[in-house]
Amino acid sequence: MKISFSPEDEQFREEIATWLKENLKGEFEQLRHRGGPGDEHMFPEERKVWEQHMAKAGWTCPGWPEEHGGRGLSINQQVIFHEEYARVGGPGHMGHIGEGLAGPTIIAFGTEEQKKRFLPGIVDGTEYWCQGYSEPSAGSDLANVKTKAVLDEGLAGEKAQWKISGQKVWTSLAHESDWCFVIARTEPGSQGHKGLSFLLVPMDQPNIEVRPIEQLTGTSEFNEVFFDDAVTDADNIVGKPGEGWKIAMALLGFERGVSTLGQQMHFQNELDEVIKAAQESGAAEDPAIRQRIADAWMGLRIMRYNSLRMLSGPQDGSLQKEAMIYKLYWATWHSDLGKLAMDVRGAESEILPEGPYELDRLQSMYLFTRSDTIYGGTNEIQRNIIAERALGMPKEPKGR
């Protein structure tokens, strides 16, 4: 699919590009190109201030319907917004989990009361979210969730509450978040996809402990989260009890939405940095390196066209076939880019002068890309999903 932009779209491009140029400066200048994957630990408070600044001008959640605080932008205009934001070096969104995942899910499945309660804080940049999916024994196999939630009706006059016990892991920005959407087992004895519910849980309570996990990069933007009879009001459940799997899968469909184009512009910025490093080191004279750079450029274009195919379908959280291949493709491509970054830098990329060690941008990117083919569903699991759900192949018989 090829998106063609109308004169009105190009006028919109000029509007957002001009606003970004005029506002991403001064106190916000230091935020350019910061806060992306592998760099999310940088300037968290300053990035929150930036998002609140954007909110005042109406530039947060631009693709949301106007009745929920967004701008109701067309798909074309959302593409333009994300492209121009990444082109100017807009910082990683502290609120991207709320804007891209929690918000669209609440809009699609939440009650009117939930929409009134939770959407304004996401739009204003005053409430931040994290995702309570993965567990030590339920990563790619999400249906193996062990975290439990029990409805406590309370005494007369008291509000009914869910009590949640269990552990989540790899929870990005949990230490910066006000709320967490949690997949928990609410039907005793249930297994697999059945008996799960989708709960909205406040993080600021004594029964929740957040423990940072230090990565290869020396940073710790994701965490372990322990729930020890943590509570949330009974009406903070999205959908009905037992519908958690359906809602969780719809949320993953939103994850593969228009924001993927912003991710690709971030990848383009990284590729540009790799090309610059190759020119400075002389590696660009090597025909094999030039071929790998060309392959990376072509791969990024393929990624873009596949995203445009995804966006040509319904934006209701359903997983189209094009969406099923996206994570496998970008994870493998980005991992290869990390290797290329180190190869164009040569042996010096493996040497740091003295402790405490400070990684440069390409070194940090390389180390972070080692995780790309694992988090969000391993490459092996992604291939199974493609085979079974996109191609309709039967599951492998047990015992083989």
Short mmCIF file of C-alpha atoms in Angstrom, two decimals:
data_model
loop_
_atom_site.label_atom_id
_atom_site.label_comp_id
_atom_site.label_asym_id
_atom_site.label_seq_id
_atom_site.Cartn_x
_atom_site.Cartn_y
_atom_site.Cartn_z
CA MET A 1 0.00 0.00 0.00
CA LYS A 2 1.19 3.52 -0.75
CA ILE A 3 -0.19 6.45 1.20
CA SER A 4 -0.50 9.62 -0.85
CA PHE A 5 -0.76 12.85 1.07
CA SER A 6 -3.31 15.49 0.14
CA PRO A 7 -2.61 19.24 0.23
CA GLU A 8 -4.43 19.33 3.57
CA ASP A 9 -2.14 16.59 4.90
CA GLU A 10 0.94 18.49 3.78
CA GLN A 11 -0.40 21.60 5.47
CA PHE A 12 -0.76 19.54 8.63
CA ARG A 13 2.84 18.32 8.23
CA GLU A 14 4.03 21.92 8.13
CA GLU A 15 1.94 22.73 11.21
CA ILE A 16 3.35 19.94 13.41
CA ALA A 17 6.90 20.31 12.08
CA THR A 18 6.83 24.05 12.83
CA TRP A 19 5.42 23.53 16.32
CA LEU A 20 8.08 20.94 17.16
CA LYS A 21 10.88 23.13 15.85
CA GLU A 22 9.64 26.10 17.89
CA ASN A 23 9.08 24.14 21.10
CA LEU A 24 11.74 21.42 21.29
CA LYS A 25 14.41 23.89 22.35
CA GLY A 26 15.57 25.77 25.43
CA GLU A 27 14.93 23.59 28.48
CA PHE A 28 13.80 20.77 26.16
CA GLU A 29 16.81 20.84 23.82
CA GLN A 30 18.66 18.22 25.86
CA LEU A 31 15.81 15.76 25.27
CA ARG A 32 16.34 15.42 21.51
CA HIS A 33 16.85 11.76 20.52
CA ARG A 34 16.77 10.67 24.17
CA GLY A 35 14.51 8.24 25.99
CA GLY A 36 14.11 5.62 23.28
CA PRO A 37 14.61 1.86 23.70
CA GLY A 38 17.72 1.23 25.78
CA ASP A 39 17.74 4.88 26.83
CA GLU A 40 14.45 5.08 28.71
CA HIS A 41 16.22 5.83 32.00
CA MET A 42 17.31 9.26 30.75
CA PHE A 43 15.54 12.45 31.87
CA PRO A 44 12.28 10.87 33.10
CA GLU A 45 11.04 13.95 34.97
CA GLU A 46 12.04 16.32 32.19
CA ARG A 47 10.26 14.13 29.64
CA LYS A 48 7.10 14.21 31.75
CA VAL A 49 7.28 18.01 31.74
CA TRP A 50 7.70 17.90 27.94
CA GLU A 51 4.63 15.71 27.54
CA GLN A 52 2.58 18.04 29.72
CA HIS A 53 3.82 20.90 27.53
CA MET A 54 2.65 18.97 24.46
CA ALA A 55 -0.68 18.27 26.14
CA LYS A 56 -1.37 21.96 26.66
CA ALA A 57 -1.04 22.43 22.89
CA GLY A 58 -3.20 19.38 22.16
CA TRP A 59 -0.43 17.17 20.79
CA THR A 60 -0.78 14.13 23.05
CA CYS A 61 -2.91 11.18 21.93
CA PRO A 62 -3.48 12.84 18.53
CA GLY A 63 -5.10 9.77 16.98
CA TRP A 64 -7.69 9.35 19.74
CA PRO A 65 -11.26 10.45 19.00
CA GLU A 66 -11.96 14.06 19.91
CA GLU A 67 -14.61 13.05 22.43
CA HIS A 68 -11.88 11.32 24.43
CA GLY A 69 -9.41 14.20 24.34
CA GLY A 70 -7.55 13.46 21.12
CA ARG A 71 -7.43 15.29 17.82
CA GLY A 72 -9.17 12.58 15.80
CA LEU A 73 -6.41 12.63 13.20
CA SER A 74 -6.79 10.55 10.08
CA ILE A 75 -4.40 7.65 9.53
CA ASN A 76 -2.44 9.77 7.05
CA GLN A 77 -2.07 12.58 9.56
CA GLN A 78 -1.06 10.18 12.33
CA VAL A 79 1.65 8.84 10.02
CA ILE A 80 2.83 12.40 9.43
CA PHE A 81 2.77 13.22 13.14
CA HIS A 82 4.94 10.25 14.11
CA GLU A 83 7.33 10.82 11.21
CA GLU A 84 7.87 14.48 12.01
CA TYR A 85 8.18 13.81 15.75
CA ALA A 86 10.94 11.27 15.16
CA ARG A 87 12.56 13.36 12.42
CA VAL A 88 13.12 16.28 14.79
CA GLY A 89 14.42 13.97 17.51
CA GLY A 90 11.38 14.07 19.77
CA PRO A 91 12.13 12.25 23.05
CA GLY A 92 10.69 8.86 23.91
CA HIS A 93 7.21 9.15 25.36
CA MET A 94 7.01 8.50 29.09
CA GLY A 95 3.30 7.96 28.53
CA HIS A 96 3.51 5.67 25.52
CA ILE A 97 2.04 2.67 27.37
CA GLY A 98 -0.95 4.73 28.44
CA GLU A 99 -1.40 6.45 25.08
CA GLY A 100 -0.76 3.44 22.87
CA LEU A 101 -2.05 0.53 24.97
CA ALA A 102 -4.10 1.30 28.08
CA GLY A 103 -6.03 4.20 26.56
CA PRO A 104 -7.16 2.52 23.32
CA THR A 105 -8.13 -0.59 25.31
CA ILE A 106 -10.25 1.44 27.74
CA ILE A 107 -11.83 3.30 24.82
CA ALA A 108 -12.71 0.00 23.12
CA PHE A 109 -13.80 -2.07 26.12
CA GLY A 110 -14.11 0.20 29.16
CA THR A 111 -17.24 1.59 30.79
CA GLU A 112 -18.18 5.24 30.49
CA GLU A 113 -17.09 5.73 34.10
CA GLN A 114 -13.68 4.22 33.34
CA LYS A 115 -13.25 6.45 30.31
CA LYS A 116 -14.06 9.55 32.38
CA ARG A 117 -11.73 8.46 35.17
CA PHE A 118 -8.65 7.27 33.27
CA LEU A 119 -8.45 8.90 29.84
CA PRO A 120 -7.97 12.56 30.92
CA GLY A 121 -4.85 11.74 32.97
CA ILE A 122 -3.28 10.01 29.96
CA VAL A 123 -4.08 12.92 27.66
CA ASP A 124 -2.82 15.52 30.17
CA GLY A 125 0.43 13.65 30.86
CA THR A 126 -0.34 13.53 34.58
CA GLU A 127 -0.88 9.77 35.01
CA TYR A 128 1.49 7.12 33.68
CA TRP A 129 0.97 3.42 33.07
CA CYS A 130 2.89 0.16 33.02
CA GLN A 131 1.95 -3.28 31.72
CA GLY A 132 1.47 -6.26 34.08
CA TYR A 133 1.61 -9.19 31.65
CA SER A 134 4.81 -11.25 31.85
CA GLU A 135 5.65 -13.46 34.81
CA PRO A 136 8.65 -15.70 35.61
CA SER A 137 6.75 -18.68 34.14
CA ALA A 138 4.54 -16.74 31.73
CA GLY A 139 6.53 -14.74 29.23
CA SER A 140 5.92 -15.71 25.63
CA ASP A 141 3.48 -18.29 27.06
CA LEU A 142 1.24 -15.59 28.50
CA ALA A 143 -1.65 -17.99 29.10
CA ASN A 144 0.40 -19.55 31.91
CA VAL A 145 -0.31 -16.55 34.19
CA LYS A 146 -0.26 -17.44 37.88
CA THR A 147 -1.05 -14.06 39.46
CA LYS A 148 -4.41 -14.36 41.21
CA ALA A 149 -7.13 -11.89 42.09
CA VAL A 150 -10.00 -12.52 44.50
CA LEU A 151 -13.04 -10.29 44.86
CA ASP A 152 -13.50 -9.17 48.46
CA GLU A 153 -17.05 -7.92 48.96
CA GLY A 154 -16.05 -6.30 52.27
CA LEU A 155 -18.22 -5.48 55.23
CA ALA A 156 -21.48 -3.56 55.03
CA GLY A 157 -20.82 -0.03 53.83
CA GLU A 158 -17.35 -0.86 52.51
CA LYS A 159 -16.39 -0.83 48.87
CA ALA A 160 -15.79 -4.19 47.20
CA GLN A 161 -12.19 -4.67 46.06
CA TRP A 162 -10.05 -7.08 44.12
CA LYS A 163 -7.11 -8.45 46.13
CA ILE A 164 -4.19 -9.35 43.89
CA SER A 165 -1.25 -11.63 44.70
CA GLY A 166 1.57 -12.67 42.42
CA GLN A 167 4.61 -11.45 40.53
CA LYS A 168 5.11 -9.67 37.23
CA VAL A 169 8.48 -9.20 35.53
CA TRP A 170 10.11 -7.11 32.78
CA THR A 171 7.66 -4.35 33.72
CA SER A 172 8.94 -1.28 31.88
CA LEU A 173 8.83 2.01 33.80
CA ALA A 174 6.92 0.48 36.74
CA HIS A 175 8.95 2.74 39.04
CA GLU A 176 7.62 5.79 37.17
CA SER A 177 4.01 4.65 36.83
CA ASP A 178 0.81 5.56 38.65
CA TRP A 179 -1.25 2.64 37.30
CA CYS A 180 -0.68 -0.86 35.98
CA PHE A 181 -3.04 -2.95 33.86
CA VAL A 182 -2.74 -6.48 35.19
CA ILE A 183 -3.72 -9.83 33.73
CA ALA A 184 -4.75 -11.99 36.70
CA ARG A 185 -6.49 -15.31 37.22
CA THR A 186 -9.86 -14.61 38.85
CA GLU A 187 -11.42 -18.06 38.43
CA PRO A 188 -9.93 -20.60 40.88
CA GLY A 189 -8.69 -23.76 39.19
CA SER A 190 -8.82 -22.27 35.69
CA GLN A 191 -6.02 -22.90 33.22
CA GLY A 192 -4.75 -21.42 29.99
CA HIS A 193 -6.79 -18.69 28.37
CA LYS A 194 -9.83 -19.21 30.61
CA GLY A 195 -10.52 -17.54 33.93
CA LEU A 196 -8.36 -14.45 33.34
CA SER A 197 -9.40 -10.85 33.96
CA PHE A 198 -8.01 -7.44 32.99
CA LEU A 199 -7.61 -5.22 36.08
CA LEU A 200 -6.54 -1.59 36.49
CA VAL A 201 -4.39 -1.36 39.61
CA PRO A 202 -3.00 1.74 41.39
CA MET A 203 0.76 1.46 41.96
CA ASP A 204 0.98 3.79 44.96
CA GLN A 205 0.12 1.37 47.73
CA PRO A 206 2.16 -0.49 50.36
CA ASN A 207 1.19 -3.93 49.07
CA ILE A 208 3.12 -3.43 45.81
CA GLU A 209 6.92 -3.70 45.68
CA VAL A 210 8.91 -2.66 42.63
CA ARG A 211 12.43 -4.05 42.25
CA PRO A 212 14.67 -2.76 39.42
CA ILE A 213 16.38 -5.26 37.10
CA GLU A 214 19.82 -4.14 35.95
CA GLN A 215 20.57 -4.80 32.28
CA LEU A 216 23.76 -5.30 30.26
CA THR A 217 23.73 -1.56 29.64
CA GLY A 218 23.96 -0.87 33.39
CA THR A 219 20.51 0.73 33.40
CA SER A 220 17.27 -0.55 34.89
CA GLU A 221 14.19 0.83 33.18
CA PHE A 222 12.27 -2.38 33.74
CA ASN A 223 11.46 -4.17 36.95
CA GLU A 224 10.02 -7.04 38.92
CA VAL A 225 6.69 -6.13 40.54
CA PHE A 226 5.36 -8.06 43.54
CA PHE A 227 1.68 -7.93 44.53
CA ASP A 228 0.97 -9.01 48.13
CA ASP A 229 -2.80 -8.63 48.51
CA ALA A 230 -2.61 -5.40 46.51
CA VAL A 231 -6.04 -3.88 46.05
CA THR A 232 -8.09 -2.12 43.42
CA ASP A 233 -11.77 -1.21 43.40
CA ALA A 234 -14.14 -3.87 42.12
CA ASP A 235 -15.21 -1.67 39.20
CA ASN A 236 -11.60 -1.31 37.96
CA ILE A 237 -12.03 -4.37 35.77
CA VAL A 238 -12.17 -3.90 32.01
CA GLY A 239 -14.80 -6.16 30.51
CA LYS A 240 -16.31 -8.99 32.50
CA PRO A 241 -14.49 -11.47 34.76
CA GLY A 242 -13.01 -14.16 32.54
CA GLU A 243 -12.69 -11.89 29.46
CA GLY A 244 -9.08 -10.96 30.22
CA TRP A 245 -7.55 -13.00 27.43
CA LYS A 246 -9.75 -11.45 24.76
CA ILE A 247 -8.91 -7.95 25.98
CA ALA A 248 -5.21 -8.74 26.38
CA MET A 249 -5.02 -9.90 22.77
CA ALA A 250 -6.86 -6.82 21.53
CA LEU A 251 -4.34 -4.67 23.38
CA LEU A 252 -1.51 -6.39 21.50
CA GLY A 253 -3.32 -5.48 18.30
CA PHE A 254 -3.24 -1.80 19.33
CA GLU A 255 0.50 -2.23 20.02
CA ARG A 256 0.99 -2.92 16.31
CA GLY A 257 -0.82 0.25 15.28
CA VAL A 258 0.24 3.61 13.90
CA SER A 259 2.93 4.17 16.55
CA THR A 260 5.02 1.56 14.70
CA LEU A 261 5.85 4.28 12.17
CA GLY A 262 7.34 6.40 14.93
CA GLN A 263 9.42 3.42 16.00
CA GLN A 264 10.69 3.11 12.45
CA MET A 265 11.73 6.76 12.33
CA HIS A 266 13.72 6.09 15.51
CA PHE A 267 15.33 3.18 13.67
CA GLN A 268 16.09 5.53 10.77
CA ASN A 269 17.87 7.91 13.15
CA GLU A 270 19.96 4.97 14.41
CA LEU A 271 20.76 3.86 10.86
CA ASP A 272 21.86 7.41 10.01
CA GLU A 273 24.18 7.33 13.02
CA VAL A 274 25.62 3.99 11.88
CA ILE A 275 26.24 5.39 8.38
CA LYS A 276 27.98 8.42 9.87
CA ALA A 277 30.17 6.16 12.02
CA ALA A 278 31.04 4.04 8.95
CA GLN A 279 32.12 7.14 7.05
CA GLU A 280 34.23 8.41 9.96
CA SER A 281 35.94 5.06 10.59
CA GLY A 282 36.58 4.27 6.93
CA ALA A 283 34.42 1.15 7.13
CA ALA A 284 32.23 2.58 4.38
CA GLU A 285 35.03 1.69 1.94
CA ASP A 286 34.45 -2.01 2.64
CA PRO A 287 32.06 -3.46 0.00
CA ALA A 288 30.67 -5.97 2.50
CA ILE A 289 29.82 -3.18 4.97
CA ARG A 290 28.24 -1.11 2.21
CA GLN A 291 26.09 -4.09 1.24
CA ARG A 292 24.93 -4.55 4.86
CA ILE A 293 24.07 -0.86 5.09
CA ALA A 294 22.07 -1.14 1.87
CA ASP A 295 20.30 -4.24 3.21
CA ALA A 296 19.44 -2.35 6.41
CA TRP A 297 18.03 0.56 4.38
CA MET A 298 15.91 -1.79 2.25
CA GLY A 299 14.74 -3.70 5.32
CA LEU A 300 13.53 -0.49 6.91
CA ARG A 301 11.54 0.38 3.78
CA ILE A 302 9.94 -3.09 3.79
CA MET A 303 9.03 -2.55 7.44
CA ARG A 304 7.36 0.73 6.56
CA TYR A 305 5.30 -0.71 3.72
CA ASN A 306 4.13 -3.58 5.89
CA SER A 307 3.04 -1.07 8.55
CA LEU A 308 1.05 0.82 5.95
CA ARG A 309 -0.64 -2.45 5.02
CA MET A 310 -1.52 -2.96 8.68
CA LEU A 311 -2.94 0.54 8.91
CA SER A 312 -5.13 0.00 5.85
CA GLY A 313 -7.18 -2.50 7.88
CA PRO A 314 -9.49 -2.00 10.86
CA GLN A 315 -8.00 -0.23 13.90
CA ASP A 316 -10.02 -2.15 16.46
CA GLY A 317 -7.28 -4.21 18.08
CA SER A 318 -7.77 -7.23 15.80
CA LEU A 319 -4.53 -8.90 14.69
CA GLN A 320 -4.29 -8.98 10.91
CA LYS A 321 -1.85 -11.30 9.17
CA GLU A 322 0.41 -8.35 8.40
CA ALA A 323 0.56 -7.51 12.11
CA MET A 324 1.54 -11.06 13.06
CA ILE A 325 4.84 -10.84 11.18
CA TYR A 326 5.76 -7.35 12.37
CA LYS A 327 7.43 -8.12 15.70
CA LEU A 328 9.53 -10.97 14.29
CA TYR A 329 10.65 -8.79 11.40
CA TRP A 330 11.65 -5.66 13.29
CA ALA A 331 13.31 -7.58 16.14
CA THR A 332 15.56 -9.47 13.72
CA TRP A 333 16.28 -6.34 11.67
CA HIS A 334 17.18 -4.27 14.74
CA SER A 335 19.39 -7.01 16.14
CA ASP A 336 21.30 -7.08 12.84
CA LEU A 337 21.62 -3.28 12.96
CA GLY A 338 23.23 -3.55 16.39
CA LYS A 339 25.83 -5.96 15.02
CA LEU A 340 26.44 -3.65 12.07
CA ALA A 341 26.96 -0.70 14.42
CA MET A 342 29.76 -2.52 16.21
CA ASP A 343 31.38 -3.73 12.99
CA VAL A 344 31.58 -0.25 11.46
CA ARG A 345 33.20 1.01 14.66
CA GLY A 346 35.77 -1.76 14.65
CA ALA A 347 37.70 -3.18 17.60
CA GLU A 348 37.50 0.10 19.54
CA SER A 349 33.77 -0.44 20.01
CA GLU A 350 34.62 -3.27 22.41
CA ILE A 351 36.95 -1.14 24.53
CA LEU A 352 36.02 1.32 27.25
CA PRO A 353 38.77 3.53 28.68
CA GLU A 354 38.22 3.20 32.43
CA GLY A 355 35.57 2.65 35.06
CA PRO A 356 32.92 3.65 35.84
CA TYR A 357 32.13 2.76 32.25
CA GLU A 358 30.05 5.09 30.11
CA LEU A 359 28.58 3.54 27.00
CA ASP A 360 28.14 5.69 23.91
CA ARG A 361 24.89 5.64 21.96
CA LEU A 362 25.87 2.87 19.51
CA GLN A 363 27.35 0.64 22.21
CA SER A 364 24.21 0.99 24.30
CA MET A 365 22.04 0.33 21.24
CA TYR A 366 24.00 -2.83 20.40
CA LEU A 367 23.67 -4.28 23.91
CA PHE A 368 19.97 -3.45 24.08
CA THR A 369 19.24 -5.08 20.72
CA ARG A 370 20.39 -8.41 22.18
CA SER A 371 17.01 -8.49 23.93
CA ASP A 372 14.87 -7.56 20.92
CA THR A 373 14.32 -11.14 19.80
CA ILE A 374 13.26 -12.18 23.32
CA TYR A 375 10.94 -9.58 24.87
CA GLY A 376 7.43 -9.11 23.59
CA GLY A 377 7.38 -12.76 22.48
CA THR A 378 10.52 -14.65 21.41
CA ASN A 379 11.24 -15.17 17.75
CA GLU A 380 10.47 -18.87 18.17
CA ILE A 381 7.04 -18.12 19.62
CA GLN A 382 6.38 -15.52 16.92
CA ARG A 383 7.06 -18.16 14.24
CA ASN A 384 4.61 -20.53 15.91
CA ILE A 385 1.95 -17.80 15.94
CA ILE A 386 2.51 -17.07 12.25
CA ALA A 387 2.31 -20.75 11.36
CA GLU A 388 -0.81 -21.51 13.40
CA ARG A 389 -2.82 -18.28 13.17
CA ALA A 390 -1.71 -16.65 9.93
CA LEU A 391 -1.05 -19.74 7.80
CA GLY A 392 -3.55 -22.07 9.49
CA MET A 393 -1.07 -24.86 10.07
CA PRO A 394 -1.94 -27.45 12.75
CA LYS A 395 -0.14 -27.39 16.07
CA GLU A 396 2.67 -29.89 16.50
CA PRO A 397 1.28 -33.12 18.02
CA LYS A 398 2.15 -33.65 21.68
CA GLY A 399 4.97 -36.04 22.44
CA ARG A 400 7.04 -35.24 19.34
#
